Amino acid sequence: MQRTKVKDLLTGAEAGKEVLLKGWVRTKRGNKFVSFIAVNDGSTIHNLQVVADTEKFSEEVLKDVTTGAAIAVTGELVASQGKGQAYEIQASAIEVLGKADPETYPLQKKAHSLEFLREIAHLRFRTNTFGAVFRVRNSLAFAVHRFFNEKGFVYMHTPIVTASDAEGAGEMFRVTTLDLDNPPRTEEGKINFEEDFFGKATNLTVSGQLEGELAAMAFSDIYTFGPTFRAENSNTTRHLAEFWMIEPEMAFYNLKMNADLAEEFIKYIIRYALQNNREDIEFLGQRLVEEDKSKPQNERQEMTLLEKLEFVVNSSFERVTYTEAIDILLNSNHYKKKKFQYEVSWGVDLQSEHERYLVEKHFKKPVIVTDYPKDIKAFYMRVNDDGKTVAAMDILAPGIGEIVGGSQREERLDVLVERMKGVGIHEEDLWWYLDTRRFGGCPHAGFGLGFERMVQFVTGMGNIRDVIPFPRTPQNAEF
Ligand code: 4AD
Ligand code: MG
């Protein structure tokens, strides 16, 4: 017999028929006469209730039907008399496929803390919260591909191992096969990477952008969606050492077109999740409502998760220049009362407290900040006519801060080379990148969306470690 997934069984399409259910036991309760077994198979947040008359099933079989066990159930799908579900299975046969010793199985019926669940990340998929989070993550990933595919963008796989440092920022993970105990040395005593696997020093990529730009100079519109790696020692709720990024790159786009695309894209993928994962999002929203009850009034959310997401897809993002943003901060009561920890003045980078003030207190919606001082941004961003700022844009989201970073690119060879010199990047190392400015270069732009920060925004999860299956952070690469 064909197995049917819980999601499909719950539609009742097979009511009155014999069905086969397979999944993991969430709970078992009952009395002398009957056992009620809640089974989940990951296809939906809901469980399917299995009713097993003790007349039909000996204690011998039922004793192994414990929380966490994998079982197969055959029986009739019937309308449920009980509350909480429309359909249930009246079991005629139960097979235990995999036992889960109740003495040692770490997931109990009671609610576990997210911190504890991080320590058993190999099992946390089996909780309601993580089931919902990763189904939403899946939908968002699918929506990313659908959005760009509908617009005729070409999906590019840019390399994971690279010899270039795209952001010019350092903080990369070295990739090597050299014997670390006894590496080959040059005459000057430095490590000789010419003898390394690739004949040069290589790292894990921090961004696919530079290679993405090369492809945009042929396909017009491309995007990447892959893992990126940053060895920054930031132990925050917004940073991972390994995270996924979506980087579209478009020929013939200026900064405004870039911002328009980013806004449309973000709304599209949120809308897709709202349409396809409503129950998961409602569940996650309810979680936040419960969490809020233990917080002081002034720290509670003004909107539910669903309301927040509906609001974001239905309103336009605010757009301000960096210079305007600094003015807003300087004129705020928050600043006058000296509540910002970090300095606010033209030329310094916005800290997360500033970003959050702008989105959460001042505008109360996503904000696109453009035209940052050139000294605090990457070398490839196009220098504006004022000579002081670049055509950069960051998108800031409520509760998250920076979710997108992007820019129009510097297409003028001489200006670009000058900028590279300024930050100490050698022309020889990026000769291939510079070639696009030599041969058929054109105005172009792109951005990078941090996928986990996006998943955080849609699920309302407070810690980025809870929206990627197996987080990599400083001192942490278990699983
Ligand atoms: O602003 P970033 O560094 O931009 C780039 O990498 C550009 N090459 C993008 C482009 O123009 N093609 O990173 C882009 C986004 C950030 O806005 C943030 O959402 C996310 O990536 N991000 C991180 N997410 C999780 N953990 C980290 N350590 C992150 N660093 C950046
Ligand atoms: Mg950035």
XYZ file of C-alpha atoms and ligand atoms in Angstrom:
511
model
C 0.000 0.000 0.000
C 1.136 3.568 -0.766
C 1.967 5.696 2.236
C 0.118 9.021 2.537
C 1.667 12.034 4.260
C -0.026 13.625 7.279
C -0.641 16.865 5.399
C -2.658 15.012 2.772
C -4.428 12.745 5.255
C -5.668 15.820 7.121
C -7.488 17.066 4.036
C -9.848 14.113 4.466
C -9.655 13.211 0.783
C -9.179 9.574 1.768
C -11.826 9.489 4.506
C -13.511 6.100 4.845
C -10.567 4.396 3.149
C -7.782 2.224 4.443
C -4.556 4.279 4.616
C -0.897 3.807 5.508
C 0.742 6.389 7.767
C 4.457 6.562 8.608
C 6.069 8.978 11.015
C 7.425 9.657 14.489
C 5.460 9.464 17.694
C 5.057 12.813 19.421
C 2.929 11.665 22.334
C 0.928 8.695 23.536
C -1.857 8.932 26.089
C -4.939 6.934 26.913
C -6.502 4.514 29.355
C -7.222 0.806 29.815
C -9.350 0.661 26.678
C -7.708 2.896 24.159
C -4.414 4.600 23.260
C -4.208 7.913 21.414
C -0.954 8.272 19.514
C -0.005 11.616 17.944
C 2.164 11.072 14.853
C 4.107 13.682 12.905
C 5.995 13.168 9.650
C 7.267 16.698 9.053
C 4.865 17.472 6.204
C 2.889 19.886 8.407
C 2.917 21.404 11.874
C -0.090 19.212 12.717
C 0.021 15.678 14.040
C -2.308 12.911 12.998
C -4.037 11.098 15.826
C -3.984 7.327 15.755
C -6.601 5.528 17.850
C -5.531 2.062 18.994
C -8.040 -0.085 20.903
C -6.227 -2.051 23.542
C -8.407 -5.026 22.661
C -6.660 -5.213 19.313
C -3.124 -4.314 20.404
C -1.282 -6.111 23.128
C 0.827 -4.260 25.651
C 3.738 -6.022 23.931
C 3.300 -3.857 20.797
C 2.175 -0.637 22.470
C 5.020 -0.538 24.984
C 7.475 0.388 22.200
C 5.205 3.101 20.846
C 6.886 5.875 22.797
C 7.767 9.495 22.093
C 10.353 9.595 19.312
C 9.767 6.093 17.932
C 9.237 5.656 14.177
C 6.055 3.745 13.385
C 3.931 2.590 10.459
C 0.184 2.485 10.990
C -2.484 0.939 8.790
C -6.119 1.697 9.409
C -9.240 3.525 8.361
C -9.200 7.309 8.110
C -12.317 8.485 9.930
C -13.848 11.779 11.025
C -12.654 12.421 14.567
C -15.065 12.653 17.469
C -12.433 14.300 19.633
C -11.518 17.957 19.700
C -8.401 19.265 18.012
C -8.484 17.325 14.754
C -10.932 16.714 11.948
C -9.636 13.251 11.033
C -7.916 10.381 12.783
C -6.875 6.832 12.005
C -8.620 3.866 13.578
C -5.610 1.551 13.654
C -5.797 -2.027 12.432
C -2.020 -2.666 12.401
C 0.927 -0.904 14.023
C 4.547 -1.670 13.278
C 7.382 -0.137 15.271
C 10.094 0.643 12.708
C 12.548 2.195 15.132
C 12.325 2.300 18.902
C 13.320 5.342 20.967
C 14.287 4.391 24.486
C 12.180 6.647 26.761
C 14.935 6.577 29.377
C 17.472 8.226 27.071
C 15.464 10.045 24.351
C 16.211 13.703 25.078
C 13.003 15.262 23.754
C 10.246 15.229 26.313
C 6.690 16.395 25.969
C 7.434 19.529 27.990
C 8.696 22.626 26.176
C 12.481 22.770 25.932
C 14.529 25.967 25.795
C 16.036 26.982 22.457
C 19.467 26.880 24.101
C 18.993 23.264 25.117
C 17.686 22.359 21.673
C 20.839 23.852 20.098
C 22.816 21.209 21.983
C 20.718 18.505 20.361
C 20.485 20.085 16.923
C 20.414 16.586 15.416
C 17.000 16.019 17.031
C 15.509 19.501 17.185
C 13.945 19.144 13.721
C 11.393 16.985 15.503
C 9.944 19.845 17.538
C 7.046 22.033 16.426
C 9.172 25.175 16.457
C 12.016 23.833 14.319
C 9.626 21.987 12.044
C 7.945 25.315 11.329
C 11.230 27.243 10.967
C 12.740 24.849 8.452
C 9.588 24.496 6.392
C 9.526 28.296 6.136
C 13.241 28.304 5.250
C 12.540 25.792 2.503
C 9.726 27.914 1.074
C 11.827 31.056 1.104
C 14.642 29.264 -0.742
C 12.215 27.992 -3.347
C 10.684 31.464 -3.709
C 14.144 32.953 -4.318
C 14.642 30.703 -7.321
C 11.094 31.265 -8.538
C 11.387 35.040 -8.354
C 14.585 35.204 -10.373
C 13.518 32.514 -12.775
C 10.319 34.403 -13.586
C 12.434 37.480 -14.325
C 14.791 35.612 -16.646
C 17.841 35.737 -14.363
C 20.476 33.025 -14.809
C 21.455 31.096 -11.682
C 25.272 31.070 -11.413
C 27.330 28.789 -9.212
C 30.290 30.834 -8.105
C 33.286 29.129 -6.494
C 33.496 28.251 -2.819
C 37.287 28.018 -2.832
C 38.868 31.221 -4.022
C 42.150 33.055 -4.096
C 40.501 36.481 -3.954
C 39.116 38.403 -1.042
C 35.975 39.955 -2.503
C 35.310 42.450 0.229
C 38.964 43.320 0.798
C 38.186 42.771 4.446
C 40.383 39.810 5.394
C 38.696 37.541 7.920
C 38.722 34.467 5.725
C 39.136 30.768 6.363
C 42.305 29.366 4.816
C 41.948 26.269 2.642
C 45.120 24.205 2.478
C 46.479 20.700 2.177
C 49.916 21.703 3.466
C 51.244 19.826 6.465
C 50.589 22.320 9.245
C 53.225 20.726 11.462
C 55.882 21.079 8.841
C 54.898 23.496 6.053
C 57.266 24.198 3.135
C 59.076 27.511 3.545
C 60.339 30.139 1.128
C 63.884 31.457 1.377
C 62.583 34.271 3.572
C 61.068 31.715 5.918
C 57.454 32.396 4.953
C 55.053 29.550 4.218
C 55.426 28.621 0.558
C 51.930 28.430 -0.845
C 53.293 27.644 -4.310
C 53.573 24.114 -2.977
C 49.979 24.139 -1.765
C 47.210 22.272 -3.604
C 46.243 25.139 -5.920
C 49.733 26.585 -6.216
C 48.663 29.670 -4.306
C 47.041 30.631 -1.014
C 43.302 29.963 -1.101
C 40.341 30.612 1.170
C 36.658 29.950 1.517
C 34.714 32.647 -0.292
C 33.152 35.579 1.574
C 30.944 36.474 -1.410
C 30.240 35.357 -4.959
C 29.892 38.918 -6.172
C 33.087 39.437 -8.129
C 32.552 36.274 -10.166
C 28.861 37.170 -10.426
C 29.835 40.469 -12.059
C 31.792 38.590 -14.726
C 28.717 36.554 -15.609
C 26.441 39.618 -15.630
C 28.690 41.040 -18.359
C 27.365 38.274 -20.604
C 23.935 37.214 -19.368
C 22.800 40.707 -18.254
C 20.986 39.400 -15.174
C 22.335 36.669 -12.910
C 22.054 35.599 -9.302
C 24.010 33.365 -6.973
C 22.641 31.509 -3.981
C 25.249 29.681 -2.004
C 27.198 29.380 1.220
C 29.647 32.073 2.230
C 32.157 32.088 5.055
C 33.447 34.776 7.370
C 35.943 34.232 10.126
C 34.834 37.280 12.101
C 34.854 36.605 15.777
C 31.362 38.017 16.303
C 29.293 36.177 18.850
C 25.981 37.890 18.156
C 22.437 36.814 17.392
C 22.949 38.042 13.777
C 26.298 36.524 12.763
C 27.302 33.104 11.520
C 30.715 31.964 10.305
C 28.937 30.014 7.549
C 25.826 31.588 6.076
C 23.935 31.560 2.804
C 23.705 34.577 0.586
C 21.697 35.497 -2.503
C 23.575 37.854 -4.798
C 21.893 39.165 -7.943
C 23.998 41.210 -10.349
C 22.451 43.206 -13.169
C 24.069 44.877 -16.174
C 22.710 48.318 -17.095
C 21.168 48.889 -13.632
C 21.784 51.980 -11.552
C 21.373 52.281 -7.783
C 17.689 53.143 -7.917
C 16.856 50.163 -10.127
C 18.913 48.002 -7.760
C 16.926 49.212 -4.731
C 13.628 48.726 -6.564
C 14.538 45.144 -7.414
C 15.632 44.370 -3.852
C 12.375 45.709 -2.439
C 10.263 43.771 -4.928
C 12.299 40.614 -4.247
C 11.964 40.778 -0.465
C 8.214 41.351 -0.679
C 7.820 38.517 -3.170
C 9.500 35.882 -1.026
C 7.653 36.987 2.115
C 4.362 36.833 0.229
C 5.218 33.351 -0.989
C 5.820 32.167 2.581
C 2.610 33.825 3.768
C 0.672 31.964 1.110
C 2.347 28.600 1.534
C 3.295 28.453 5.211
C 0.489 30.264 6.932
C 0.023 27.669 9.677
C 3.749 27.550 10.421
C 3.924 31.337 10.620
C 0.828 31.460 12.827
C 2.404 28.910 15.133
C 5.676 30.869 15.285
C 3.696 34.064 15.913
C 1.928 32.414 18.821
C 5.321 31.427 20.221
C 6.326 35.096 20.226
C 3.087 36.111 21.933
C 3.859 33.593 24.709
C 7.470 34.793 24.913
C 6.261 38.402 25.201
C 4.193 37.612 28.272
C 7.364 37.335 30.330
C 8.674 40.691 29.073
C 7.968 44.193 30.366
C 5.193 46.039 28.505
C 7.531 48.395 26.645
C 9.561 45.525 25.158
C 6.596 43.665 23.727
C 5.880 43.535 20.002
C 3.391 46.057 18.702
C 2.266 43.726 15.919
C 1.929 39.984 15.708
C 4.303 38.210 13.342
C 1.591 37.842 10.700
C 0.604 41.489 10.995
C 4.238 42.553 10.693
C 4.770 40.505 7.535
C 1.490 41.652 5.957
C 2.469 45.211 6.769
C 5.884 44.862 5.149
C 4.558 43.397 1.900
C 1.917 46.111 1.678
C 3.948 49.227 2.444
C 6.804 50.850 0.596
C 10.237 50.828 2.112
C 11.518 54.189 3.299
C 14.488 55.565 1.370
C 17.024 57.944 2.874
C 20.616 58.840 2.200
C 23.281 58.140 4.786
C 23.632 61.899 5.285
C 19.897 62.214 6.034
C 20.080 59.221 8.367
C 22.888 60.829 10.349
C 20.827 64.032 10.629
C 17.834 62.061 11.913
C 20.012 60.385 14.531
C 21.658 63.649 15.608
C 18.261 65.309 16.014
C 16.703 62.438 17.938
C 15.826 62.648 21.610
C 17.620 59.345 21.955
C 20.861 61.053 20.914
C 20.216 64.128 23.037
C 19.672 61.944 26.062
C 22.994 60.217 25.255
C 21.350 56.831 24.866
C 23.524 55.699 21.953
C 26.612 53.841 23.021
C 28.544 54.515 19.792
C 29.490 57.795 18.193
C 27.156 59.441 15.679
C 28.832 61.743 13.176
C 29.169 62.011 9.424
C 31.781 59.512 8.285
C 31.395 56.814 10.919
C 29.680 53.545 10.117
C 26.158 53.013 11.428
C 26.158 50.614 14.366
C 23.354 48.185 14.904
C 21.853 50.424 17.636
C 21.621 53.267 15.088
C 20.122 51.040 12.419
C 17.541 49.741 14.834
C 16.648 53.218 15.989
C 15.980 54.259 12.392
C 13.774 51.277 11.530
C 12.104 50.506 14.830
C 11.665 53.919 16.420
C 11.817 56.497 13.674
C 10.372 55.009 10.481
C 8.755 51.856 11.870
C 9.270 50.041 8.554
C 12.120 48.702 6.421
C 14.527 51.430 5.334
C 16.922 51.635 2.408
C 19.922 53.777 3.310
C 21.974 54.938 0.308
C 25.109 56.899 -0.538
C 27.463 56.087 2.324
C 30.862 57.732 2.783
C 33.301 55.974 0.492
C 35.855 55.339 3.221
C 33.595 52.923 5.096
C 32.503 50.908 2.050
C 34.070 48.347 -0.292
C 36.403 49.348 -3.128
C 34.062 48.208 -5.902
C 31.251 50.647 -5.088
C 30.766 53.475 -7.587
C 32.094 56.833 -6.473
C 29.417 59.550 -6.622
C 29.964 62.942 -8.261
C 30.555 64.544 -4.859
C 33.752 62.474 -4.584
C 32.942 61.704 -0.939
C 30.181 59.133 -1.113
C 29.552 55.914 -3.036
C 26.387 54.518 -4.655
C 25.881 52.010 -1.856
C 22.671 50.762 -0.304
C 21.899 48.849 2.853
C 18.397 47.618 3.623
C 17.535 47.627 7.300
C 14.712 45.509 8.655
C 12.830 45.896 11.957
C 14.176 43.567 14.627
C 17.145 42.541 12.485
C 19.097 45.551 11.264
C 21.062 45.122 8.024
C 19.525 42.448 5.859
C 20.849 43.532 2.437
C 24.083 45.190 1.367
C 24.561 46.287 -2.226
C 25.688 48.991 -4.615
C 26.105 50.244 -8.107
C 29.574 49.078 -9.154
C 32.506 51.223 -10.222
C 32.674 50.631 -13.985
C 35.381 53.246 -14.680
C 38.713 51.443 -14.842
C 40.862 54.349 -13.680
C 38.660 55.154 -10.689
C 38.470 51.486 -9.706
C 42.229 50.984 -9.886
C 42.726 54.097 -7.786
C 40.298 52.749 -5.159
C 42.037 49.371 -5.097
C 45.381 51.053 -4.519
C 43.823 52.943 -1.644
C 42.880 49.761 0.172
C 45.993 47.814 -0.759
C 44.559 45.346 -3.283
C 47.040 44.454 -6.000
C 45.944 44.813 -9.613
C 47.649 41.507 -10.498
C 45.438 39.627 -8.057
C 42.235 40.860 -9.678
C 43.368 41.152 -13.323
C 40.351 39.140 -14.458
C 37.945 41.409 -12.601
C 39.556 44.475 -14.104
C 39.285 42.944 -17.588
C 35.505 43.402 -17.477
C 36.190 47.138 -17.209
C 38.558 46.903 -20.161
C 36.373 44.844 -22.477
C 32.768 45.928 -22.800
C 32.344 47.275 -19.313
C 29.045 48.960 -18.531
C 27.131 50.458 -15.610
C 25.885 47.635 -13.397
C 24.675 46.976 -9.885
C 23.805 44.212 -7.458
C 23.192 43.313 -3.865
C 23.503 40.522 -1.333
C 20.664 39.299 0.877
C 21.711 37.392 3.981
C 19.435 34.370 3.764
C 19.455 33.491 7.472
C 18.659 37.073 8.462
C 15.731 36.888 6.054
C 14.566 33.617 7.625
C 14.869 35.269 11.036
C 12.686 38.114 9.871
C 9.948 35.843 8.547
C 9.987 33.370 11.447
C 10.544 35.945 14.200
C 13.343 33.810 15.663
C 15.608 35.934 17.835
C 18.851 34.025 17.318
C 20.377 33.292 13.911
C 21.612 29.936 15.242
C 18.001 28.787 15.263
C 17.276 29.342 11.564
C 20.147 27.322 10.018
C 20.119 23.574 10.598
C 23.667 23.269 11.900
C 25.130 26.661 12.857
C 28.835 27.395 12.624
C 29.943 30.065 15.085
C 33.191 30.672 16.988
C 34.073 27.569 19.036
C 31.156 25.662 17.594
C 31.079 23.158 14.723
C 29.368 20.156 16.293
C 27.149 17.995 14.063
O 26.943 43.535 3.264
P 27.667 42.300 2.826
O 29.005 42.035 3.392
O 27.719 42.416 1.243
C 28.387 41.596 0.397
O 28.928 40.554 0.694
C 28.288 42.043 -1.035
N 29.308 41.299 -1.810
C 26.898 41.811 -1.554
C 26.691 42.220 -2.970
O 26.630 43.408 -3.246
N 26.620 41.284 -3.892
O 26.759 41.031 3.093
C 25.463 40.946 2.530
C 24.480 40.476 3.566
C 24.356 41.383 4.786
O 23.499 42.453 4.535
C 23.786 40.413 5.812
O 22.392 40.259 5.634
C 24.472 39.111 5.437
O 24.893 39.217 4.113
N 25.617 38.822 6.312
C 25.631 37.881 7.275
N 24.691 37.023 7.684
C 25.001 36.179 8.690
N 26.215 36.125 9.281
C 27.214 36.969 8.887
N 28.418 36.900 9.461
C 26.938 37.894 7.845
N 27.662 38.857 7.205
C 26.843 39.398 6.285
Mg 27.142 45.074 4.635
